[in-house]
Amino acid sequence: MENVDMMLEPARAFLIQIGAFLPRLGLALLILLAGFLVAKAARFAIEKGLRAMNFHIVTKRSGMDGFLQLSGSEFDTTRLFGALVYWVVILAALIIAFNGLGLEYVTELLGRVMLFVPRVIVALLVLAFGAYFARFVGNAVVTYCRGIGVRDADLLGRLARYAILTFVVMIALDEIDIGGAFLVQTYLILLAGLVLALALAFGLGGREWAAARLERWWPTTKGDDPS
């Protein structure tokens, strides 16, 4: 009889563990179900709220929607924000569920992923409003240059737009820890090198070209001749 009890003891211990685990598993499944429902509601609310604020117009004019379509995505930027919020809620539910099951390693891994998603959202916001501002400045430069009779107004507008857009992209990459200070320093070095090269070109033999270019941009008239 004692031998039978000894043989049944591991099975009894296993069943006790299963009995203690099943309630926690059921609770985890309920948390996941609730998280799924909350995530869908949050995505719907975010998309409706952003469209009510005409955020989709900003992203369309900034060019972000067009970029997503060129990459083959069926999402516009507003739907992308909704999807990111959806996954933030799902990850939060997974963290709570796995923590209740005692899976600390998985919980820690999901926590790191969850902390990264809000930074992606901030980076996308920077890109959206930064690209919109860059386009606004570019159009303003074109309008101003045309108003004062400067030729190559479109070229100057594109240069202003892409200069701002490059800086905005670097800020967004720094937000998600890609490149960071290295990209900013590289951009400043390249910009300084370009300015130095132009200065040398103007000073060491490019004066005639510079005079022709200035004449093209700001043409003089007979009325401007003081004689």
Tab-separated table of C-alpha atoms in Angstrom:
chain	number	residue	atom	x	y	z
A	1	MET	CA	0.000	0.000	0.000
A	2	GLU	CA	2.834	2.335	0.826
A	3	ASN	CA	4.406	1.589	-2.555
A	4	VAL	CA	1.173	2.529	-4.311
A	5	ASP	CA	0.994	5.802	-2.375
A	6	MET	CA	4.562	6.585	-3.348
A	7	MET	CA	3.783	5.938	-7.014
A	8	LEU	CA	0.684	8.131	-6.905
A	9	GLU	CA	2.377	11.014	-5.092
A	10	PRO	CA	3.911	12.612	-8.261
A	11	ALA	CA	0.563	12.401	-10.052
A	12	ARG	CA	-1.187	13.938	-7.055
A	13	ALA	CA	1.365	16.800	-6.948
A	14	PHE	CA	0.959	17.339	-10.690
A	15	LEU	CA	-2.806	17.541	-10.381
A	16	ILE	CA	-2.474	20.026	-7.521
A	17	GLN	CA	-0.254	22.213	-9.702
A	18	ILE	CA	-2.726	21.952	-12.573
A	19	GLY	CA	-5.560	22.917	-10.235
A	20	ALA	CA	-3.629	25.968	-9.058
A	21	PHE	CA	-2.641	26.936	-12.624
A	22	LEU	CA	-6.045	26.682	-14.294
A	23	PRO	CA	-7.634	29.649	-12.443
A	24	ARG	CA	-4.647	31.820	-13.344
A	25	LEU	CA	-4.883	30.675	-16.958
A	26	GLY	CA	-8.588	31.492	-17.040
A	27	LEU	CA	-7.924	34.941	-15.583
A	28	ALA	CA	-5.179	35.540	-18.172
A	29	LEU	CA	-7.557	34.605	-20.988
A	30	LEU	CA	-10.178	36.989	-19.634
A	31	ILE	CA	-7.573	39.775	-19.474
A	32	LEU	CA	-6.584	39.088	-23.093
A	33	LEU	CA	-10.209	39.148	-24.195
A	34	ALA	CA	-10.830	42.422	-22.373
A	35	GLY	CA	-7.599	43.849	-23.796
A	36	PHE	CA	-8.666	42.890	-27.315
A	37	LEU	CA	-11.995	44.667	-26.923
A	38	VAL	CA	-10.396	47.755	-25.372
A	39	ALA	CA	-7.757	47.817	-28.132
A	40	LYS	CA	-10.403	47.799	-30.867
A	41	ALA	CA	-12.328	50.564	-29.105
A	42	ALA	CA	-9.146	52.626	-28.633
A	43	ARG	CA	-8.194	52.237	-32.311
A	44	PHE	CA	-11.672	53.320	-33.407
A	45	ALA	CA	-11.617	56.324	-31.049
A	46	ILE	CA	-8.126	57.429	-32.146
A	47	GLU	CA	-8.930	57.219	-35.856
A	48	LYS	CA	-12.238	59.046	-35.461
A	49	GLY	CA	-10.656	61.696	-33.243
A	50	LEU	CA	-7.738	62.338	-35.605
A	51	ARG	CA	-10.039	62.584	-38.619
A	52	ALA	CA	-12.320	64.942	-36.703
A	53	MET	CA	-9.271	67.185	-36.129
A	54	ASN	CA	-8.422	66.960	-39.862
A	55	PHE	CA	-5.135	65.249	-39.067
A	56	HIS	CA	-5.471	63.216	-42.271
A	57	ILE	CA	-5.336	66.455	-44.259
A	58	VAL	CA	-2.033	67.375	-42.604
A	59	THR	CA	-0.501	63.988	-43.375
A	60	LYS	CA	-1.817	64.059	-46.942
A	61	ARG	CA	-0.374	67.498	-47.646
A	62	SER	CA	2.892	66.644	-45.927
A	63	GLY	CA	3.372	63.694	-48.289
A	64	MET	CA	3.361	60.953	-45.649
A	65	ASP	CA	0.223	59.288	-47.011
A	66	GLY	CA	1.692	59.266	-50.494
A	67	PHE	CA	4.900	57.716	-49.178
A	68	LEU	CA	2.957	54.937	-47.458
A	69	GLN	CA	1.023	54.233	-50.647
A	70	LEU	CA	4.239	54.095	-52.676
A	71	SER	CA	5.582	51.505	-50.235
A	72	GLY	CA	2.565	49.300	-50.982
A	73	SER	CA	0.692	49.933	-47.733
A	74	GLU	CA	-3.081	50.282	-47.771
A	75	PHE	CA	-2.927	52.330	-44.560
A	76	ASP	CA	-2.844	56.079	-44.401
A	77	THR	CA	-1.040	57.752	-41.504
A	78	THR	CA	-4.216	58.084	-39.438
A	79	ARG	CA	-4.902	54.347	-39.659
A	80	LEU	CA	-1.252	53.707	-38.825
A	81	PHE	CA	-1.627	55.697	-35.606
A	82	GLY	CA	-4.757	53.712	-34.793
A	83	ALA	CA	-2.886	50.451	-35.361
A	84	LEU	CA	-0.020	51.561	-33.093
A	85	VAL	CA	-2.441	52.473	-30.289
A	86	TYR	CA	-4.174	49.130	-30.818
A	87	TRP	CA	-0.918	47.238	-30.309
A	88	VAL	CA	0.016	49.314	-27.274
A	89	VAL	CA	-3.194	48.151	-25.571
A	90	ILE	CA	-2.652	44.553	-26.734
A	91	LEU	CA	0.903	44.565	-25.364
A	92	ALA	CA	-0.337	45.965	-22.053
A	93	ALA	CA	-2.894	43.161	-21.818
A	94	LEU	CA	-0.240	40.562	-22.667
A	95	ILE	CA	2.088	41.942	-19.996
A	96	ILE	CA	-0.639	41.739	-17.335
A	97	ALA	CA	-1.644	38.238	-18.455
A	98	PHE	CA	1.878	36.801	-18.551
A	99	ASN	CA	2.749	38.486	-15.271
A	100	GLY	CA	-0.212	36.731	-13.682
A	101	LEU	CA	1.104	33.418	-15.038
A	102	GLY	CA	4.510	34.077	-13.519
A	103	LEU	CA	6.371	34.366	-16.851
A	104	GLU	CA	8.654	37.188	-15.801
A	105	TYR	CA	11.088	36.910	-18.726
A	106	VAL	CA	8.311	37.227	-21.306
A	107	THR	CA	6.819	40.116	-19.314
A	108	GLU	CA	10.130	41.980	-19.337
A	109	LEU	CA	10.567	41.460	-23.082
A	110	LEU	CA	7.061	42.687	-23.856
A	111	GLY	CA	7.618	45.672	-21.549
A	112	ARG	CA	10.605	46.771	-23.611
A	113	VAL	CA	8.604	46.466	-26.818
A	114	MET	CA	5.734	48.429	-25.301
A	115	LEU	CA	8.076	51.263	-24.273
A	116	PHE	CA	9.340	51.461	-27.858
A	117	VAL	CA	5.928	51.841	-29.525
A	118	PRO	CA	5.075	55.259	-27.956
A	119	ARG	CA	8.434	56.555	-29.196
A	120	VAL	CA	7.479	55.460	-32.704
A	121	ILE	CA	4.209	57.376	-32.322
A	122	VAL	CA	6.096	60.527	-31.262
A	123	ALA	CA	8.517	60.103	-34.185
A	124	LEU	CA	5.601	59.825	-36.623
A	125	LEU	CA	4.030	62.970	-35.169
A	126	VAL	CA	7.321	64.810	-35.630
A	127	LEU	CA	7.504	63.600	-39.233
A	128	ALA	CA	3.897	64.540	-39.990
A	129	PHE	CA	4.002	68.099	-38.664
A	130	GLY	CA	7.641	68.622	-39.681
A	131	ALA	CA	6.989	67.563	-43.275
A	132	TYR	CA	3.905	69.777	-43.382
A	133	PHE	CA	5.945	72.728	-42.071
A	134	ALA	CA	8.730	72.010	-44.579
A	135	ARG	CA	6.247	72.080	-47.443
A	136	PHE	CA	4.710	75.292	-46.112
A	137	VAL	CA	8.122	76.987	-45.927
A	138	GLY	CA	9.041	75.719	-49.401
A	139	ASN	CA	5.844	77.142	-50.898
A	140	ALA	CA	6.372	80.412	-49.022
A	141	VAL	CA	9.898	80.723	-50.424
A	142	VAL	CA	8.642	80.050	-53.954
A	143	THR	CA	5.857	82.640	-53.619
A	144	TYR	CA	8.192	85.267	-52.161
A	145	CYS	CA	10.909	84.728	-54.774
A	146	ARG	CA	8.409	84.945	-57.607
A	147	GLY	CA	6.965	88.098	-56.098
A	148	ILE	CA	10.315	89.911	-56.111
A	149	GLY	CA	11.289	88.633	-59.543
A	150	VAL	CA	13.837	85.988	-58.524
A	151	ARG	CA	14.394	83.300	-61.095
A	152	ASP	CA	14.798	79.651	-60.102
A	153	ALA	CA	12.191	80.208	-57.406
A	154	ASP	CA	11.110	76.575	-57.611
A	155	LEU	CA	14.703	75.416	-57.047
A	156	LEU	CA	15.145	77.647	-54.003
A	157	GLY	CA	11.813	76.452	-52.612
A	158	ARG	CA	12.804	72.810	-52.989
A	159	LEU	CA	16.157	73.487	-51.324
A	160	ALA	CA	14.436	75.129	-48.349
A	161	ARG	CA	11.896	72.318	-48.101
A	162	TYR	CA	14.419	69.483	-48.248
A	163	ALA	CA	16.785	71.204	-45.812
A	164	ILE	CA	14.014	71.402	-43.201
A	165	LEU	CA	12.770	67.915	-44.030
A	166	THR	CA	16.246	66.435	-43.554
A	167	PHE	CA	16.497	68.010	-40.113
A	168	VAL	CA	13.000	66.752	-39.206
A	169	VAL	CA	13.912	63.195	-40.253
A	170	MET	CA	17.007	63.317	-38.036
A	171	ILE	CA	14.922	64.461	-35.066
A	172	ALA	CA	12.501	61.574	-35.670
A	173	LEU	CA	15.346	59.047	-35.921
A	174	ASP	CA	16.876	60.430	-32.730
A	175	GLU	CA	13.527	59.930	-30.986
A	176	ILE	CA	13.660	56.188	-31.695
A	177	ASP	CA	17.417	55.979	-30.977
A	178	ILE	CA	18.534	55.391	-34.559
A	179	GLY	CA	21.689	57.309	-35.317
A	180	GLY	CA	21.050	59.980	-32.724
A	181	ALA	CA	23.834	62.509	-32.241
A	182	PHE	CA	25.930	60.864	-34.962
A	183	LEU	CA	23.408	61.790	-37.662
A	184	VAL	CA	23.077	65.353	-36.369
A	185	GLN	CA	26.846	65.839	-36.322
A	186	THR	CA	27.158	64.313	-39.798
A	187	TYR	CA	24.484	66.650	-41.124
A	188	LEU	CA	26.189	69.689	-39.581
A	189	ILE	CA	29.577	68.622	-40.964
A	190	LEU	CA	28.140	68.173	-44.458
A	191	LEU	CA	26.349	71.508	-44.231
A	192	ALA	CA	29.521	73.260	-43.068
A	193	GLY	CA	31.483	71.581	-45.867
A	194	LEU	CA	28.943	72.740	-48.437
A	195	VAL	CA	29.055	76.313	-47.150
A	196	LEU	CA	32.876	76.255	-47.166
A	197	ALA	CA	32.956	74.861	-50.697
A	198	LEU	CA	30.603	77.584	-51.908
A	199	ALA	CA	32.670	80.237	-50.152
A	200	LEU	CA	35.858	78.971	-51.790
A	201	ALA	CA	34.145	78.777	-55.161
A	202	PHE	CA	32.975	82.370	-54.863
A	203	GLY	CA	36.346	83.611	-53.673
A	204	LEU	CA	38.762	81.626	-55.855
A	205	GLY	CA	37.391	82.011	-59.328
A	206	GLY	CA	33.662	81.686	-59.113
A	207	ARG	CA	32.986	85.394	-58.943
A	208	GLU	CA	31.861	85.587	-62.538
A	209	TRP	CA	29.580	82.586	-62.037
A	210	ALA	CA	28.317	84.124	-58.808
A	211	ALA	CA	27.663	87.448	-60.502
A	212	ALA	CA	25.766	85.698	-63.288
A	213	ARG	CA	23.763	83.688	-60.787
A	214	LEU	CA	22.913	86.769	-58.730
A	215	GLU	CA	21.942	88.583	-61.916
A	216	ARG	CA	19.687	85.655	-62.761
A	217	TRP	CA	18.047	85.655	-59.344
A	218	TRP	CA	17.918	89.434	-58.828
A	219	PRO	CA	18.083	91.009	-62.295
A	220	THR	CA	19.054	94.675	-62.368
A	221	THR	CA	17.099	97.200	-64.402
A	222	LYS	CA	17.983	100.489	-65.983
A	223	GLY	CA	16.022	102.265	-63.340
A	224	ASP	CA	18.401	100.865	-60.709
A	225	ASP	CA	21.438	102.479	-62.391
A	226	PRO	CA	22.329	105.560	-60.327
A	227	SER	CA	24.058	107.179	-63.312
